[in-house]
CSV table of N, CA and C in Angstrom, one decimal:
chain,number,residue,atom,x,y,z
A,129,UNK,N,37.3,-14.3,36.2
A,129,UNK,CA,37.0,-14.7,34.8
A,129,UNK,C,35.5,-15.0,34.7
A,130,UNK,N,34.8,-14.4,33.5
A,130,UNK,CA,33.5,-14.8,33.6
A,130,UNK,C,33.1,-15.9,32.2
A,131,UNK,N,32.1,-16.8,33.1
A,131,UNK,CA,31.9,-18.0,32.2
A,131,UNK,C,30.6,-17.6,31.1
A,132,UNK,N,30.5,-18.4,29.8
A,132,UNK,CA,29.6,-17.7,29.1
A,132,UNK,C,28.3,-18.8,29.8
A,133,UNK,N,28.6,-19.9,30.5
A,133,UNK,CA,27.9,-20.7,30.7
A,133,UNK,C,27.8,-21.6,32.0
A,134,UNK,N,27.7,-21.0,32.9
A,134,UNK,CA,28.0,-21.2,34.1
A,134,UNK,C,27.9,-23.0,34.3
A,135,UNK,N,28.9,-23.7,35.0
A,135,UNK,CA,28.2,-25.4,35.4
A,135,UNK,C,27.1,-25.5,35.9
A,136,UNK,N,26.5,-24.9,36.7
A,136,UNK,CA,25.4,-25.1,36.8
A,136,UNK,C,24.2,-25.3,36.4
A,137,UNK,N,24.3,-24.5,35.1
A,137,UNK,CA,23.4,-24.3,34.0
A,137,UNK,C,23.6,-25.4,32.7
A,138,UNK,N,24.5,-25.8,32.9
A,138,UNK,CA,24.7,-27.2,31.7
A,138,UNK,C,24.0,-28.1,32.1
A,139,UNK,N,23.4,-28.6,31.4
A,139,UNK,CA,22.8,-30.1,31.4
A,139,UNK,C,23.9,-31.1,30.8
A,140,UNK,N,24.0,-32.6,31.2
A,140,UNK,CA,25.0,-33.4,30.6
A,140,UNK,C,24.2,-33.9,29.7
A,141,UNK,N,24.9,-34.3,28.6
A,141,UNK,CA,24.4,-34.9,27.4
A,141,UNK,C,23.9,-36.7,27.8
A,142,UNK,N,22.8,-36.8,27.9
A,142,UNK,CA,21.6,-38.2,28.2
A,142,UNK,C,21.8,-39.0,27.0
A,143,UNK,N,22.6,-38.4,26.1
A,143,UNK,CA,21.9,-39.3,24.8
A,143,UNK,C,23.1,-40.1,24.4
A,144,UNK,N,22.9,-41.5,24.3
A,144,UNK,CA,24.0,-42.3,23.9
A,144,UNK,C,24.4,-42.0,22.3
A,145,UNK,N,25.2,-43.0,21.9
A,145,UNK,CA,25.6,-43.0,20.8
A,145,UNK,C,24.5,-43.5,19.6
A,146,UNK,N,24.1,-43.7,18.0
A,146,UNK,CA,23.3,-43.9,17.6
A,146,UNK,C,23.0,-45.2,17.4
A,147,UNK,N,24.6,-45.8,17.7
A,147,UNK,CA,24.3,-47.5,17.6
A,147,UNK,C,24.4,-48.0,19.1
A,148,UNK,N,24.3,-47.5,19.9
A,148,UNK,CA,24.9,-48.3,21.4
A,148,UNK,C,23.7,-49.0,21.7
A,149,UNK,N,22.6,-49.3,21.1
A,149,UNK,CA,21.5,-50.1,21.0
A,149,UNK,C,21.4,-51.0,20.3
A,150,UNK,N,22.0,-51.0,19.3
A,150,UNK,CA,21.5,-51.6,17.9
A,150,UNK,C,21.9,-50.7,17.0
A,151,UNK,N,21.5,-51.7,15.5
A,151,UNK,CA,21.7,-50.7,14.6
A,151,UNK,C,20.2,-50.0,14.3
A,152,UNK,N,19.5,-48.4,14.0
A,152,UNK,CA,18.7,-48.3,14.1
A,152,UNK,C,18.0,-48.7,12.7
A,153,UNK,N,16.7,-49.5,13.1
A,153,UNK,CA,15.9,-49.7,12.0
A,153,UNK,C,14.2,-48.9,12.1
A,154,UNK,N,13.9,-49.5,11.1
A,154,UNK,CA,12.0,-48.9,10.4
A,154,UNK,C,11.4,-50.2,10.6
A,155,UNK,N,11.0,-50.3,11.3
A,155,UNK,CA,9.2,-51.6,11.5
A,155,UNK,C,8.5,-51.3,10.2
A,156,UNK,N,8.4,-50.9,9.1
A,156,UNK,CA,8.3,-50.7,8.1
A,156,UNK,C,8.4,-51.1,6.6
A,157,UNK,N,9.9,-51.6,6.8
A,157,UNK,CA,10.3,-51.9,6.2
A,157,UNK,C,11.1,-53.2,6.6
A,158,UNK,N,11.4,-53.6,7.7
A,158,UNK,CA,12.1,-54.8,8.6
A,158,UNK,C,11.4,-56.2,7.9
A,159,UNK,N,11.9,-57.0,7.6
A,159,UNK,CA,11.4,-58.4,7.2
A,159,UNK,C,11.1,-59.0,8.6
A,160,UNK,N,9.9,-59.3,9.1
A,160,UNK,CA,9.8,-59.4,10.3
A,160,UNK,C,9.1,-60.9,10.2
A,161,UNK,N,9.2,-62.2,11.5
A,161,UNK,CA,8.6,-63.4,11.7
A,161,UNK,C,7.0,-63.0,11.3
A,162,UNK,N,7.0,-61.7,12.4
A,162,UNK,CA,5.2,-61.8,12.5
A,162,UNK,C,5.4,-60.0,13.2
A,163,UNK,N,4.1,-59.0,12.4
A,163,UNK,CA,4.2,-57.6,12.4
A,163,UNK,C,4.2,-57.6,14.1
A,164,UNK,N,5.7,-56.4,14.0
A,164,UNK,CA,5.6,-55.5,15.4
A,164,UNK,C,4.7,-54.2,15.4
A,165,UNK,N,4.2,-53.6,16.2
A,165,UNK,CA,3.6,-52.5,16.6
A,165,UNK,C,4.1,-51.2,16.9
A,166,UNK,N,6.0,-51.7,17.6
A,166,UNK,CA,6.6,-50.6,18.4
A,166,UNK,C,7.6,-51.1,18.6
A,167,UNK,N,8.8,-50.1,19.1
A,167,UNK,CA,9.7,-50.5,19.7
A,167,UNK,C,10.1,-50.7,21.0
A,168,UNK,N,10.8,-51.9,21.8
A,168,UNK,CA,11.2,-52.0,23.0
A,168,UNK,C,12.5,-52.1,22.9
A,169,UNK,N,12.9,-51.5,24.6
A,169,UNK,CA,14.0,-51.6,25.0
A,169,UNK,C,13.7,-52.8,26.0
A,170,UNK,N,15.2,-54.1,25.2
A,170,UNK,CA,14.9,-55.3,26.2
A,170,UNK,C,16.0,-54.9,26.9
A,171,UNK,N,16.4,-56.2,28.2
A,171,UNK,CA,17.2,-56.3,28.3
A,171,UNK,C,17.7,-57.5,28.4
A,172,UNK,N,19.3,-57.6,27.7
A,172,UNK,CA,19.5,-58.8,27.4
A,172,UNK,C,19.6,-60.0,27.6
A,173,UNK,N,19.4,-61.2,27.2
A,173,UNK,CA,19.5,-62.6,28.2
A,173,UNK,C,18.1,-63.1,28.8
A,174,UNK,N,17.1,-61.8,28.9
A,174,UNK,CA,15.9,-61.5,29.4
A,174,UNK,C,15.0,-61.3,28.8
A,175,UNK,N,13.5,-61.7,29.3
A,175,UNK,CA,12.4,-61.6,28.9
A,175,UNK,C,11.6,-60.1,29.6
A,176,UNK,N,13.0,-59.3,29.9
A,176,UNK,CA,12.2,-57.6,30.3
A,176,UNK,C,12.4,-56.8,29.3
A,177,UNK,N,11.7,-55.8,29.7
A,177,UNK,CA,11.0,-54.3,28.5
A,177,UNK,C,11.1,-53.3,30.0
A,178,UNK,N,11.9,-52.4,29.0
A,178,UNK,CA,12.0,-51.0,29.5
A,178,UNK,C,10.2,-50.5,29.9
A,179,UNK,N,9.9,-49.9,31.2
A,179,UNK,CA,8.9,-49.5,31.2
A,179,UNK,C,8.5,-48.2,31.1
A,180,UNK,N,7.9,-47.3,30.3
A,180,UNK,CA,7.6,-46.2,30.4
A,180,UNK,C,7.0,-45.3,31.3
A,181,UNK,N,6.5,-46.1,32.3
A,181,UNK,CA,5.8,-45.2,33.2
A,181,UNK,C,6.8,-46.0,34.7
A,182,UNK,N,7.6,-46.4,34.9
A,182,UNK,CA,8.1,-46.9,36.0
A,182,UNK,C,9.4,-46.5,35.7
A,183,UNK,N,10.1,-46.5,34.6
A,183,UNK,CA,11.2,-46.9,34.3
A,183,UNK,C,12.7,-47.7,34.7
A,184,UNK,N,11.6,-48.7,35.2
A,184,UNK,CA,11.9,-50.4,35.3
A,184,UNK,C,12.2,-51.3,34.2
A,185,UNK,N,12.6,-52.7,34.3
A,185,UNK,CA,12.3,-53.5,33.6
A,185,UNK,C,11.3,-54.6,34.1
A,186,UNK,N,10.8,-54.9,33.4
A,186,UNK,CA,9.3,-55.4,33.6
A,186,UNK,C,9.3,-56.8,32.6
A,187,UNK,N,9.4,-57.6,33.2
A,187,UNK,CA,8.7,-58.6,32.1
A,187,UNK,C,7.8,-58.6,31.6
A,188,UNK,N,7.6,-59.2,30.2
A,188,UNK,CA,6.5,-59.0,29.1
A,188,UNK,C,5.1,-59.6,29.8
A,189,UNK,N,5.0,-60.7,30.6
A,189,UNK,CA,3.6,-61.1,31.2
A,189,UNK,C,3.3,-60.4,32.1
A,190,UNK,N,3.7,-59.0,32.6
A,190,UNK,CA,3.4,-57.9,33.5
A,190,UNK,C,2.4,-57.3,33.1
A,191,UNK,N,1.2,-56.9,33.8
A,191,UNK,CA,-0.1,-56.7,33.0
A,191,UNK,C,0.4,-54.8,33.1
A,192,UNK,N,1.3,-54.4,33.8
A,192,UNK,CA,1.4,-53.0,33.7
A,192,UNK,C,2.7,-52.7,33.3
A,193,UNK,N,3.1,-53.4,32.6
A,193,UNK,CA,4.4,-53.1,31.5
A,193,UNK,C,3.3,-52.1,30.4
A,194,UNK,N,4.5,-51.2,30.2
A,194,UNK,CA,4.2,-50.0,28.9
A,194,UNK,C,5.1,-50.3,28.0
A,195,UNK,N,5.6,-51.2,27.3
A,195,UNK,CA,7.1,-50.9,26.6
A,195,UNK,C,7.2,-51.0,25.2
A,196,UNK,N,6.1,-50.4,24.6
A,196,UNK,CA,6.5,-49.6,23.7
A,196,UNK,C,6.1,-48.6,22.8
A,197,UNK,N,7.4,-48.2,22.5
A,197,UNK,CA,7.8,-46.6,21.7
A,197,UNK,C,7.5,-46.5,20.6
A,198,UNK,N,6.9,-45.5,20.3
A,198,UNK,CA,6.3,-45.2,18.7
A,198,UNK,C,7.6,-44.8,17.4
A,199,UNK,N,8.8,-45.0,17.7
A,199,UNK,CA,9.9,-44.7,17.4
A,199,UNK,C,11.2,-45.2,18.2
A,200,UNK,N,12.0,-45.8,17.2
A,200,UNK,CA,13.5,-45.8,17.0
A,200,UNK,C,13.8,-44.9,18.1
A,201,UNK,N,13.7,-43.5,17.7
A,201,UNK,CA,14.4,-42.9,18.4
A,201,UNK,C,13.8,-42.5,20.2
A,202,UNK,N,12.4,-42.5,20.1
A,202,UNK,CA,12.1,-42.5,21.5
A,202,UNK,C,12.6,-43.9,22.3
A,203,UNK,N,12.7,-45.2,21.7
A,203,UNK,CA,13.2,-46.1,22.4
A,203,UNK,C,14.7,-45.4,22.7
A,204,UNK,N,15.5,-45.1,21.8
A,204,UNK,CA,17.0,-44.8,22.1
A,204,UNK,C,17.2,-43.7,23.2
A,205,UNK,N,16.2,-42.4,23.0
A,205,UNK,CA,16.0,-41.4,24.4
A,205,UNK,C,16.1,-43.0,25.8
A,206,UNK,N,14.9,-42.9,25.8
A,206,UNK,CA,14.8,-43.9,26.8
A,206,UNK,C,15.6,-44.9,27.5
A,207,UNK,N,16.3,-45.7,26.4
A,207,UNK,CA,17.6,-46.5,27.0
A,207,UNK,C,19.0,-45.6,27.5
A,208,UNK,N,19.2,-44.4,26.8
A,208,UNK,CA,20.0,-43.2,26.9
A,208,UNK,C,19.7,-42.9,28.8
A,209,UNK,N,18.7,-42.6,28.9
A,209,UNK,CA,18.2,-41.9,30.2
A,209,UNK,C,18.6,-43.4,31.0
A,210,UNK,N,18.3,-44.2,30.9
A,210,UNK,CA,18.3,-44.7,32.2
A,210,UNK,C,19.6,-45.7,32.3
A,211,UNK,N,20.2,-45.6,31.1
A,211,UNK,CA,22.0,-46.1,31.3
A,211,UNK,C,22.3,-44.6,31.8
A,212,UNK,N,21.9,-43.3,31.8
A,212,UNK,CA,22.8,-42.5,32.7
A,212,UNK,C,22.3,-42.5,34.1
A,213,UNK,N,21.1,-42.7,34.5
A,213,UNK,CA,20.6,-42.7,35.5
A,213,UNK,C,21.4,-43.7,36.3
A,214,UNK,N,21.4,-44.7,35.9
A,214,UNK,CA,21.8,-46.1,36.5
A,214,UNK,C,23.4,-45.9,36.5
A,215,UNK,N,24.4,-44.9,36.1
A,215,UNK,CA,25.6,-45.0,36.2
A,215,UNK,C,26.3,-46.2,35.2
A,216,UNK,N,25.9,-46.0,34.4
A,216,UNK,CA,26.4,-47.1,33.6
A,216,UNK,C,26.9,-46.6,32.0
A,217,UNK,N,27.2,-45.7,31.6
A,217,UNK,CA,27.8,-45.1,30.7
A,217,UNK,C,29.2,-45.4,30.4
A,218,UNK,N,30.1,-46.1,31.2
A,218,UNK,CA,31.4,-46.6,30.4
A,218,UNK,C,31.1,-48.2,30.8
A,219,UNK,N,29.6,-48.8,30.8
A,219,UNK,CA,29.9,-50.2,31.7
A,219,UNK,C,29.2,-50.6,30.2
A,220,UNK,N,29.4,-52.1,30.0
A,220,UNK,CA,28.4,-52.9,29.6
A,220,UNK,C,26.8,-52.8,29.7
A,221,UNK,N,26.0,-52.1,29.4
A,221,UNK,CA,25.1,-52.2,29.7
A,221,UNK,C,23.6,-53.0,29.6
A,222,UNK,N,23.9,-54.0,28.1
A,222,UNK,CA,23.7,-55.0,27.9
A,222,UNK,C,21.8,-54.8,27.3
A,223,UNK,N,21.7,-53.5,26.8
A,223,UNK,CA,20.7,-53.1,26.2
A,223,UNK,C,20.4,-53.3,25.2
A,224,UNK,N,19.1,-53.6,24.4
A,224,UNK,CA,18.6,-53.5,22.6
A,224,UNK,C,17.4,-53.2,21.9
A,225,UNK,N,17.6,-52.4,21.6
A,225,UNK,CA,16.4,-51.8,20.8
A,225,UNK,C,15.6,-52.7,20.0
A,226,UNK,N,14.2,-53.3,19.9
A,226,UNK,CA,13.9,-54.3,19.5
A,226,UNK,C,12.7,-53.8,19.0
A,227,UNK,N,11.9,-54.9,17.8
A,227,UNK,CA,10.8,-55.0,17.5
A,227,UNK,C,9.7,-55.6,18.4
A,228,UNK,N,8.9,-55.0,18.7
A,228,UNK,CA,7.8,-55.8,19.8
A,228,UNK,C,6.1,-55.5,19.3
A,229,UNK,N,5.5,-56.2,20.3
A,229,UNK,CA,4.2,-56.3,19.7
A,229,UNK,C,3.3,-56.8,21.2
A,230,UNK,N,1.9,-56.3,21.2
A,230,UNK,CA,1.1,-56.2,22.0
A,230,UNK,C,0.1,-57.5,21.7
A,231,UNK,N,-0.2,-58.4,22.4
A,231,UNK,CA,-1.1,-59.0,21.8
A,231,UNK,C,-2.6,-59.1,22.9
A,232,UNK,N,-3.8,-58.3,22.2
A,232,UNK,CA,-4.9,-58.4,23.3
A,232,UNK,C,-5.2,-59.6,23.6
A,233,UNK,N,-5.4,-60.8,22.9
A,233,UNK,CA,-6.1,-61.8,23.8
A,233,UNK,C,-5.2,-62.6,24.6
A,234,UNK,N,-4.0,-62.3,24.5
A,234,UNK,CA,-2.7,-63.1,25.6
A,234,UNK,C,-2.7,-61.5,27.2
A,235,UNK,N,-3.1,-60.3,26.3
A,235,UNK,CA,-2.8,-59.0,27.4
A,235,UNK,C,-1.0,-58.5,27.8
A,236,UNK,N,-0.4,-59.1,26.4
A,236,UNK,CA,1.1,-59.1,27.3
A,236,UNK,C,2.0,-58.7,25.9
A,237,UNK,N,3.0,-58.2,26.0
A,237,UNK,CA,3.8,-57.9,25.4
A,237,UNK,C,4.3,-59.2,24.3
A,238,UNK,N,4.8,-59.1,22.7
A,238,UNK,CA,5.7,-59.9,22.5
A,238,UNK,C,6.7,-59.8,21.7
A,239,UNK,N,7.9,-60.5,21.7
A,239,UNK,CA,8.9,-59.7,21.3
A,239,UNK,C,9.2,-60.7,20.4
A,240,UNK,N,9.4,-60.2,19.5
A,240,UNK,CA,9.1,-60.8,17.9
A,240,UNK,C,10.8,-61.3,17.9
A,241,UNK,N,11.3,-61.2,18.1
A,241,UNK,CA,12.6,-62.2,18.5
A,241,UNK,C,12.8,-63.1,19.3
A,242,UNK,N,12.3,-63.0,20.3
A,242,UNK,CA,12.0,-63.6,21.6
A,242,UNK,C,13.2,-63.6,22.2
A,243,UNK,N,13.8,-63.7,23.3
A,243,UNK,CA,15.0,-63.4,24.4
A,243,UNK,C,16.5,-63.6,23.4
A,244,UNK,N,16.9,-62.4,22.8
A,244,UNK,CA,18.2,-61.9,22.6
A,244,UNK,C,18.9,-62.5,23.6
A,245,UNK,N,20.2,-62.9,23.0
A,245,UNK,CA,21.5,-63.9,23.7
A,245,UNK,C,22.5,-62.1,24.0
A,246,UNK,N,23.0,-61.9,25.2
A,246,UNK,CA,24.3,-60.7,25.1
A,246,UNK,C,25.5,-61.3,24.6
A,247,UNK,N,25.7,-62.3,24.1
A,247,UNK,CA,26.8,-63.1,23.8
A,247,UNK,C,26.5,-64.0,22.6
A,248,UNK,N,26.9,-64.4,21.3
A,248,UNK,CA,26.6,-65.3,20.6
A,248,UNK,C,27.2,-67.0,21.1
């Protein structure tokens, strides 16, 4: 029997669902404490940020944290990739797409919410 698509040649689908982060918003438009710049992937309970060049979590006083995305949707690629990486696609994975902000004279990340609860 011949396949029109051999397994080999499939890639698995990386991309989670459109809310499995959050619901997606616009920094734009967001009624915000004080203006974000980008979006981060935290993780929850935690003062870490998804890192773009390690793809680690990194706390925000980390002078080589990168964490953030010029888009909604590049933050959601990103948490996508590395909940499949990490094997965590039917787990809790306890991720959130967030408003963040860079501030030069502190040199460090901040996260305009400050440490998200995974639990109310």
């Amino acid at each position: 029997m011949h396949e029109i698509f051999p397994l080999k040649y499939v890639m698995p689908n990386t991309i989670m669902p459109p809310d499995a982060f959050g619901d997606s918003f616009d920094l734009a438009v967001l009624p915000l404490p004080r203006s974000a710049s980008g979006y981060a992937v935290q993780k929850l309970d935690t003062d870490t940020l998804l890192d773009q060049t390690s793809g680690n979590f990194l706390s925000v006083r980390s002078t080589s944290l990168q964490g953030l995305y010029p888009s909604f949707d590049q933050a959601h690629k990103a948490a996508s990739e590395w909940v499949h990486k990490h094997g965590m696609i039917n787990q809790e994975h306890n991720l959130a797409i967030v408003p963040a902000s860079f501030d030069p004279l502190l040199k460090r990340h901040v996260l305009i919410y400050g440490v998200l609860c995974g639990q109310p």
